[in-house]
Coordinates of C-alpha atoms in Angstrom, one line a residue:
Chain A
M1 CA -24.1 -14.1 6.7
Q2 CA -24.4 -15.1 3.1
V3 CA -21.7 -14.3 0.6
S4 CA -21.7 -14.9 -3.2
M5 CA -18.8 -14.4 -5.5
K6 CA -17.5 -15.7 -8.8
V7 CA -14.6 -18.0 -8.3
N8 CA -12.7 -19.1 -11.4
G9 CA -15.8 -18.2 -13.4
E10 CA -18.3 -20.1 -11.3
E11 CA -20.8 -18.5 -9.0
V12 CA -20.5 -19.7 -5.4
T13 CA -22.7 -18.9 -2.4
R14 CA -21.9 -19.9 1.2
E15 CA -23.2 -19.1 4.7
I16 CA -20.2 -17.9 6.7
E17 CA -19.1 -16.0 9.8
P18 CA -18.2 -12.4 8.9
R19 CA -14.7 -13.0 10.3
V20 CA -13.8 -15.7 7.8
L21 CA -10.7 -14.6 5.8
L22 CA -10.8 -15.1 2.0
V23 CA -7.9 -17.6 2.1
H24 CA -9.8 -19.9 4.5
F25 CA -13.0 -19.4 2.5
I26 CA -11.2 -20.5 -0.6
R27 CA -9.5 -23.5 1.0
E28 CA -12.0 -24.7 3.4
E29 CA -15.4 -23.7 2.1
L30 CA -14.6 -24.3 -1.6
G31 CA -11.9 -26.9 -1.2
L32 CA -9.6 -25.1 -3.5
T33 CA -6.3 -25.9 -1.7
G34 CA -4.1 -24.7 -4.5
T35 CA -4.2 -21.3 -2.7
H36 CA -1.7 -21.8 0.1
W37 CA -1.8 -20.3 3.6
G38 CA 1.5 -19.2 5.0
C39 CA 2.5 -16.5 7.4
D40 CA -0.9 -15.1 8.4
T41 CA 0.7 -11.7 8.6
T42 CA 0.5 -10.3 5.0
N43 CA 4.2 -10.8 4.5
C44 CA 4.8 -14.1 2.6
G45 CA 2.4 -13.8 -0.3
T46 CA 1.7 -17.5 -0.7
C47 CA -2.0 -16.8 -0.4
V48 CA -2.1 -14.3 -3.3
V49 CA -5.2 -14.6 -5.5
L50 CA -6.6 -12.3 -8.1
L51 CA -9.5 -10.2 -6.9
D52 CA -11.1 -8.5 -9.9
G53 CA -7.9 -9.2 -11.7
Q54 CA -5.6 -7.6 -9.1
P55 CA -3.3 -9.7 -6.9
V56 CA -4.2 -9.5 -3.2
K57 CA -3.1 -11.3 -0.1
S58 CA -6.1 -13.3 0.7
C59 CA -5.1 -13.7 4.4
T60 CA -5.8 -10.0 4.8
V61 CA -9.1 -9.7 2.9
L62 CA -12.4 -10.7 4.5
A63 CA -14.4 -13.2 2.4
A64 CA -17.3 -10.8 3.1
S65 CA -15.5 -8.0 1.2
A66 CA -15.2 -10.2 -1.9
H67 CA -19.0 -10.6 -2.0
G68 CA -20.2 -9.7 -5.5
H69 CA -16.6 -9.7 -6.9
E70 CA -14.5 -12.1 -9.0
V71 CA -11.8 -14.2 -7.6
R72 CA -9.3 -16.2 -9.6
T73 CA -7.1 -18.9 -8.0
V74 CA -4.4 -21.1 -9.4
E75 CA -7.0 -23.6 -10.3
G76 CA -8.4 -21.0 -12.7
L77 CA -5.2 -20.5 -14.6
A78 CA -5.5 -23.3 -17.0
S79 CA -8.3 -23.1 -19.5
N80 CA -9.9 -25.7 -21.7
G81 CA -7.4 -28.3 -20.5
S82 CA -4.4 -26.1 -21.5
L83 CA -2.0 -24.7 -19.1
D84 CA -1.5 -20.9 -18.9
P85 CA 1.8 -19.7 -20.5
V86 CA 2.8 -18.7 -17.0
Q87 CA 2.4 -22.3 -15.8
Q88 CA 4.3 -23.6 -18.8
G89 CA 7.1 -21.1 -18.1
F90 CA 7.4 -22.3 -14.6
M91 CA 7.8 -25.9 -16.0
A92 CA 10.2 -24.9 -18.8
E93 CA 12.5 -22.7 -16.6
H94 CA 12.2 -24.8 -13.3
G95 CA 10.5 -21.9 -11.5
L96 CA 9.7 -24.1 -8.5
Q97 CA 11.4 -26.4 -6.1
C98 CA 9.1 -27.1 -3.2
G99 CA 6.2 -25.4 -4.8
F100 CA 4.8 -23.6 -1.8
C101 CA 5.1 -20.1 -3.1
T102 CA 4.3 -21.1 -6.7
P103 CA 0.5 -20.5 -6.9
G104 CA 0.9 -16.9 -5.6
M105 CA 3.9 -16.3 -7.8
M106 CA 2.1 -17.5 -10.9
L107 CA -1.0 -15.4 -10.2
T108 CA 1.0 -12.2 -9.7
A109 CA 2.9 -13.1 -12.9
R110 CA -0.4 -13.5 -14.8
A111 CA -1.7 -10.1 -13.5
L112 CA 1.6 -8.5 -14.4
L113 CA 1.6 -9.8 -18.0
D114 CA -2.1 -8.9 -18.4
K115 CA -1.1 -5.3 -17.6
N116 CA 2.3 -5.2 -19.2
P117 CA 3.0 -8.0 -21.7
H118 CA 6.7 -7.2 -22.0
P119 CA 8.0 -6.5 -18.6
D120 CA 11.8 -6.1 -18.1
E121 CA 13.6 -8.0 -15.4
L122 CA 13.4 -5.2 -12.9
Q123 CA 9.6 -4.9 -13.4
I124 CA 9.2 -8.7 -12.8
R125 CA 11.3 -8.5 -9.7
Q126 CA 9.3 -5.6 -8.4
A127 CA 6.0 -7.3 -9.1
I128 CA 6.9 -10.3 -7.0
S129 CA 8.7 -8.4 -4.3
G130 CA 5.9 -8.9 -1.8
Q131 CA 6.2 -12.7 -2.1
I132 CA 8.8 -15.0 -0.6
C133 CA 10.4 -18.1 -2.0
R134 CA 12.3 -19.9 0.7
C135 CA 14.0 -22.2 -1.9
T136 CA 15.8 -19.1 -3.0
G137 CA 14.5 -19.7 -6.5
Y138 CA 14.0 -16.1 -7.5
A139 CA 16.3 -16.3 -10.5
T140 CA 14.4 -19.1 -12.0
I141 CA 11.0 -17.6 -11.1
V142 CA 12.0 -14.4 -13.0
R143 CA 13.1 -16.5 -16.0
S144 CA 9.8 -18.4 -15.9
V145 CA 7.9 -15.1 -16.2
Q146 CA 10.2 -14.0 -19.0
W147 CA 9.5 -17.3 -20.7
A148 CA 5.7 -16.7 -20.4
A149 CA 6.2 -13.2 -21.8
E150 CA 8.0 -14.6 -24.8
H151 CA 5.4 -17.3 -25.4
P152 CA 2.1 -15.5 -24.9
A153 CA 0.2 -17.9 -27.1
A154 CA 1.8 -21.0 -25.6
A155 CA -1.5 -22.5 -24.4
G156 CA -1.4 -26.1 -25.4
D157 CA 0.3 -29.2 -24.1
P158 CA 2.8 -28.5 -21.4
P159 CA 6.4 -28.8 -22.4
G160 CA 7.7 -32.3 -21.9
T161 CA 4.4 -34.0 -22.8
G162 CA 4.5 -33.4 -26.5
T163 CA 6.4 -35.1 -29.3
D164 CA 8.8 -32.2 -29.7
E165 CA 12.3 -33.6 -29.8
E166 CA 13.8 -31.1 -27.5
D167 CA 11.2 -31.8 -24.9
V168 CA 11.7 -35.5 -25.2
R169 CA 15.4 -35.1 -24.6
A170 CA 14.7 -32.9 -21.6
Chain B
M1 CA -4.0 -19.6 12.9
Q2 CA -4.7 -15.9 13.3
I3 CA -8.4 -15.2 13.1
P4 CA -10.1 -12.0 14.3
A5 CA -12.5 -12.2 17.3
A6 CA -16.1 -12.5 16.2
F7 CA -17.8 -9.3 14.9
D8 CA -20.8 -8.2 13.0
Y9 CA -20.3 -7.0 9.5
V10 CA -22.2 -4.5 7.4
R11 CA -21.5 -2.9 4.1
A12 CA -22.0 0.8 3.6
S13 CA -23.8 1.6 0.3
S14 CA -23.0 5.4 0.4
I15 CA -21.2 8.0 2.4
D16 CA -24.4 8.9 4.2
D17 CA -25.1 5.3 4.9
A18 CA -21.7 4.8 6.4
L19 CA -22.3 7.9 8.6
A20 CA -25.7 6.5 9.7
L21 CA -24.1 3.1 10.5
L22 CA -21.4 4.7 12.6
Q23 CA -24.1 6.6 14.6
Q24 CA -26.2 3.5 14.9
H25 CA -23.5 1.1 16.1
G26 CA -21.6 3.5 18.2
P27 CA -18.1 3.4 19.7
E28 CA -17.6 -0.4 19.2
S29 CA -17.8 0.0 15.4
R30 CA -14.9 0.6 13.1
V31 CA -14.7 1.5 9.4
L32 CA -13.0 -1.1 7.2
A33 CA -11.1 0.4 4.2
G34 CA -8.4 -1.6 2.6
G35 CA -8.0 -3.5 5.8
H36 CA -4.3 -4.0 5.7
S37 CA -3.7 -2.3 9.0
L38 CA -7.0 -3.0 10.8
L39 CA -7.3 -6.7 9.9
P40 CA -3.8 -7.6 11.1
M41 CA -4.5 -5.8 14.4
M42 CA -7.8 -7.6 14.7
K43 CA -6.0 -10.9 14.1
L44 CA -3.6 -10.1 17.0
R45 CA -6.7 -9.0 19.0
L46 CA -5.1 -5.6 19.5
A47 CA -8.4 -4.3 18.0
R48 CA -11.7 -6.0 18.8
P49 CA -14.5 -4.0 17.2
E50 CA -18.0 -5.4 17.5
W51 CA -19.0 -4.0 14.2
L52 CA -17.1 -3.6 11.0
I53 CA -18.5 -1.1 8.5
D54 CA -17.0 -2.0 5.1
I55 CA -16.7 1.0 2.8
N56 CA -14.9 -0.9 0.0
E57 CA -18.0 -0.5 -2.2
L58 CA -17.9 3.3 -2.0
T59 CA -16.3 3.9 -5.3
E60 CA -17.3 7.5 -5.1
L61 CA -14.4 7.9 -2.6
D62 CA -11.9 6.5 -5.2
Y63 CA -10.7 9.4 -7.3
I64 CA -7.9 11.8 -8.1
R65 CA -9.1 15.1 -9.4
R66 CA -7.1 18.2 -10.4
D67 CA -8.6 21.6 -9.7
A68 CA -6.9 24.8 -10.4
D69 CA -4.6 24.9 -7.3
V70 CA -5.5 21.7 -5.5
L71 CA -5.3 18.0 -6.1
R72 CA -8.2 16.2 -4.5
I73 CA -7.7 12.5 -3.6
G74 CA -10.6 10.4 -2.4
A75 CA -10.0 8.6 0.8
M76 CA -10.6 5.1 -0.8
T77 CA -7.9 5.7 -3.4
R78 CA -5.6 2.6 -3.4
H79 CA -1.9 3.0 -3.0
T80 CA -1.4 1.5 -6.5
T81 CA -3.6 4.1 -8.0
L82 CA -1.6 6.9 -6.3
L83 CA 1.6 5.4 -7.5
E84 CA 0.5 5.1 -11.1
S85 CA -1.2 8.5 -11.3
P86 CA 0.7 10.8 -13.7
D87 CA -0.8 13.9 -12.1
V88 CA 0.4 12.8 -8.6
G89 CA 3.9 11.9 -9.9
R90 CA 4.3 15.2 -11.7
L91 CA 2.9 17.6 -9.1
F92 CA 3.9 15.7 -6.0
P93 CA 6.9 13.4 -6.6
I94 CA 7.2 12.9 -2.9
V95 CA 4.0 10.8 -3.1
R96 CA 5.4 8.6 -5.8
D97 CA 8.7 8.3 -3.8
A98 CA 6.8 7.2 -0.7
E99 CA 4.3 4.9 -2.5
Q100 CA 7.2 2.9 -4.1
V101 CA 8.3 1.9 -0.6
I102 CA 4.9 1.5 1.2
A103 CA 4.6 -2.2 2.0
D104 CA 4.8 -4.2 -1.3
P105 CA 3.0 -4.1 -4.6
V106 CA 0.4 -6.6 -3.6
V107 CA -0.5 -4.9 -0.4
R108 CA -0.6 -1.6 -2.3
N109 CA -3.4 -3.0 -4.5
R110 CA -5.6 -3.1 -1.4
G111 CA -4.4 -0.4 1.0
T112 CA -5.9 3.1 0.8
I113 CA -4.6 6.6 1.6
G114 CA -7.6 7.2 3.9
G115 CA -7.0 3.9 5.8
S116 CA -3.3 4.7 6.2
L117 CA -3.9 8.2 7.5
C118 CA -6.7 7.1 9.9
Q119 CA -4.6 4.2 11.3
A120 CA -1.8 6.8 12.0
D121 CA 0.8 4.2 12.7
P122 CA 4.0 5.9 13.9
A123 CA 5.9 4.3 11.0
E124 CA 3.3 5.1 8.4
D125 CA 4.6 7.1 5.5
L126 CA 1.7 9.1 4.1
S127 CA 1.1 11.0 7.3
T128 CA 4.6 12.5 7.0
V129 CA 4.1 13.1 3.2
C130 CA 0.8 14.9 3.8
K131 CA 2.2 17.0 6.6
V132 CA 5.1 18.4 4.6
L133 CA 2.7 19.0 1.6
R134 CA 0.5 21.0 4.0
A135 CA -2.4 18.8 3.0
E136 CA -5.9 19.2 4.3
A137 CA -8.2 16.4 5.4
V138 CA -11.9 16.7 4.5
I139 CA -14.1 15.0 7.1
R140 CA -17.8 14.3 7.0
G141 CA -19.9 13.7 10.1
P142 CA -23.4 14.0 11.4
N143 CA -23.0 17.8 11.5
G144 CA -21.7 18.1 8.0
E145 CA -18.3 18.7 6.6
R146 CA -15.1 20.1 8.3
V147 CA -11.7 20.6 6.9
L148 CA -8.5 20.1 9.0
R149 CA -4.9 20.8 8.3
M150 CA -2.9 17.5 8.4
D151 CA -1.0 18.6 11.5
E152 CA -4.4 19.1 13.2
F153 CA -5.7 15.8 11.9
H154 CA -2.7 13.7 12.9
R155 CA -2.5 13.8 16.7
G156 CA 0.2 11.3 17.3
P157 CA 0.7 7.5 17.2
Y158 CA -2.6 5.8 16.4
E159 CA -4.5 9.0 17.2
T160 CA -6.3 11.4 14.8
A161 CA -8.8 14.2 15.3
L162 CA -11.5 12.0 13.7
E163 CA -14.5 11.6 15.9
Q164 CA -16.1 8.1 16.1
T165 CA -19.1 9.3 14.1
E166 CA -17.0 10.8 11.3
L167 CA -15.5 9.6 8.1
L168 CA -12.4 10.9 6.3
C169 CA -13.5 11.5 2.7
E170 CA -10.9 13.4 0.9
V171 CA -7.3 14.6 1.1
R172 CA -6.4 17.9 -0.6
L173 CA -2.9 18.6 -1.7
P174 CA -2.2 22.3 -2.6
V175 CA -0.4 22.8 -5.9
R176 CA 2.4 25.4 -5.5
Q177 CA 4.5 27.1 -8.1
R178 CA 8.2 26.4 -8.3
S179 CA 7.9 23.6 -5.8
G180 CA 9.6 20.3 -5.4
S181 CA 9.3 17.4 -2.9
A182 CA 11.0 14.1 -2.1
Y183 CA 10.8 11.1 0.3
E184 CA 13.3 8.6 1.3
K185 CA 13.1 5.6 3.6
V186 CA 15.5 3.1 5.1
E187 CA 13.9 -0.3 5.6
R188 CA 15.4 -3.6 6.4
R189 CA 13.7 -5.4 3.6
V190 CA 10.8 -4.9 1.1
G191 CA 7.6 -4.3 2.9
D192 CA 9.0 -3.7 6.3
W193 CA 8.1 -0.7 8.4
A194 CA 10.6 2.2 8.2
V195 CA 13.7 2.2 10.4
A196 CA 13.5 5.9 9.6
A197 CA 12.3 8.0 6.7
A198 CA 12.3 11.7 5.8
G199 CA 10.1 13.9 3.6
A200 CA 10.7 17.4 2.4
A201 CA 8.7 19.9 0.3
V202 CA 10.1 23.3 -0.8
A203 CA 8.8 26.2 -2.8
L204 CA 11.3 28.6 -4.3
A205 CA 11.0 32.4 -4.7
P206 CA 11.6 33.8 -8.2
D207 CA 15.1 34.7 -7.1
G208 CA 15.9 31.1 -6.4
T209 CA 15.9 31.3 -2.6
I210 CA 13.8 29.0 -0.5
E211 CA 10.5 30.7 0.1
D212 CA 9.0 27.9 2.1
A213 CA 10.2 24.5 3.3
A214 CA 8.7 21.7 5.2
V215 CA 10.6 18.7 6.7
G216 CA 9.0 15.7 8.2
L217 CA 10.3 12.5 9.7
T218 CA 8.7 9.0 10.0
A219 CA 9.2 6.4 12.8
V220 CA 11.7 8.5 14.9
G221 CA 9.3 10.2 17.3
L222 CA 8.9 13.7 15.7
E223 CA 5.5 15.3 16.3
G224 CA 4.5 17.7 13.6
T225 CA 7.3 18.8 11.3
A226 CA 10.9 19.8 12.0
T227 CA 10.2 23.5 12.5
E228 CA 13.8 24.5 13.5
A229 CA 15.1 23.0 10.3
E230 CA 12.4 24.8 8.3
T231 CA 13.2 28.1 9.9
L232 CA 16.9 27.6 8.9
L233 CA 16.0 26.9 5.3
R234 CA 13.6 29.8 4.7
G235 CA 15.0 32.8 2.8
K236 CA 18.3 31.0 2.0
R237 CA 19.8 29.8 -1.2
P238 CA 19.8 26.0 -1.6
A239 CA 23.3 24.7 -0.7
E240 CA 25.0 21.6 0.6
E241 CA 26.0 23.2 3.9
L242 CA 22.4 24.5 4.4
F243 CA 21.0 21.0 3.9
A244 CA 23.6 19.7 6.4
E245 CA 22.5 22.3 8.9
A246 CA 18.9 21.4 8.4
G247 CA 19.7 17.7 8.7
R248 CA 21.4 18.3 12.1
A249 CA 18.5 20.4 13.3
A250 CA 15.9 17.7 12.2
A251 CA 18.0 15.0 13.9
A252 CA 18.2 17.0 17.1
A253 CA 14.4 17.6 17.1
C254 CA 13.4 13.9 16.8
D255 CA 13.2 11.4 19.7
P256 CA 13.7 7.9 18.4
V257 CA 13.3 4.8 20.4
A258 CA 15.7 1.8 20.3
D259 CA 14.0 -1.4 19.1
Q260 CA 14.7 -4.4 16.8
R261 CA 15.1 -2.0 13.9
G262 CA 18.1 -0.2 15.4
P263 CA 19.6 1.8 18.3
V264 CA 18.8 5.5 18.9
D265 CA 22.1 6.8 17.5
Y266 CA 21.6 5.0 14.2
K267 CA 18.1 6.3 13.8
R268 CA 19.2 9.8 14.6
H269 CA 22.0 9.5 12.1
L270 CA 19.4 8.4 9.5
A271 CA 17.2 11.3 10.3
D272 CA 20.1 13.7 9.6
E273 CA 21.3 12.0 6.4
L274 CA 17.8 11.3 5.0
T275 CA 16.8 15.0 5.6
R276 CA 19.9 16.1 3.6
R277 CA 19.0 13.8 0.8
V278 CA 15.4 14.7 0.5
L279 CA 16.2 18.4 0.6
R280 CA 18.8 18.0 -2.1
R281 CA 16.3 16.1 -4.3
A282 CA 13.3 18.4 -3.5
C283 CA 15.3 21.5 -4.4
G284 CA 16.5 19.9 -7.5
R285 CA 13.0 19.0 -8.6
A286 CA 11.9 22.6 -7.9
G287 CA 14.5 23.7 -10.4
A288 CA 17.0 25.1 -8.0
E289 CA 20.6 25.9 -8.9
R290 CA 22.5 24.7 -5.9
E291 CA 25.6 26.3 -4.5
G292 CA 28.4 24.4 -3.0

């Protein structure tokens, strides 16, 4: 069957089997391997992408169901060469260690901040409660999202690459 | 890699179209709502439909409408929508209680009330919630519409009264005066199935006694509601000792099975304790002055 959807703003069309899951469509048909594939059982949340702006576990959505809809993956977070504030927050606050859960965490964070620009710590923890970080990095992930909330217009050079003295020291 | 067995896929464009497709493709076709129960079962090959009829485009089934004495919820209403609805939270706090502990926030963006009720997993929360709220299921089929009480709709684990050619379209929750409701679940971690859960709904008489009560349990082998507990509660004044009696009656009525989530004794203990807690909270929400 033929499916068409908008992925990171770009219209894509592919011929697929109906049983292809969205995560495999994204990774294998489109080659966007930033979306990770983990537990296969809707538990770990590393495959989270935004479907029409809402975080969903793409291992449990048929690519066919996404036909005619908009998908945003981690590759679509940065715009015009600038990292999203969420991505900058994960850098600034060391929100990742191995990085496996990071794409899903960042997309959930983006959706949370779009809906609620000033979440408290509990709201952040609840928002990511369906996603697992096996480096036990939850505290820094929460701080990364808080950083992004405090720097909503931080789009620009990522921290550490500019000439800011503090960054250079870091 | 978990991939479903091959199937053919078709998207329904309207309720009538979905009904026609169910007729056309027969017993080997299944309706795909949010897919968060069906797709995992298909990946494990516990379900192998030949046809999937996707109803995710039927936005006409995604609504929450308040009529005079009933709240109408479309079958494709997502869990997140239910959780965030002020009407639902105010009129039926039990739904909000349950939705906060159904799976996790990302799963709730996709899963639907209709899908949950039709899957009828024994550890599924909304079946208990709908039973104690004395909800009705509005079903459409080739011969028109029929309305079933939730205890008629839900026949047991993985079994409902829905015929293969029918579609659950709406859930109706009756709005009652001086009523309160609550749900509480014990789970091992976020998103896990319940070890046990309890739900209660009460309506108070003008004199403050319990006019009507419903008590339900999840994941501990209780069919229908805990009728002995309900009989104990009716006509009495809300009180700690009464809740304890009802808790014991509910625990005696259930029939839990030992599994990796716990032994029988523990589950029965939870049935008792959780029943007391939800009755306490439901009566409080109904505005009861509690004795003892």
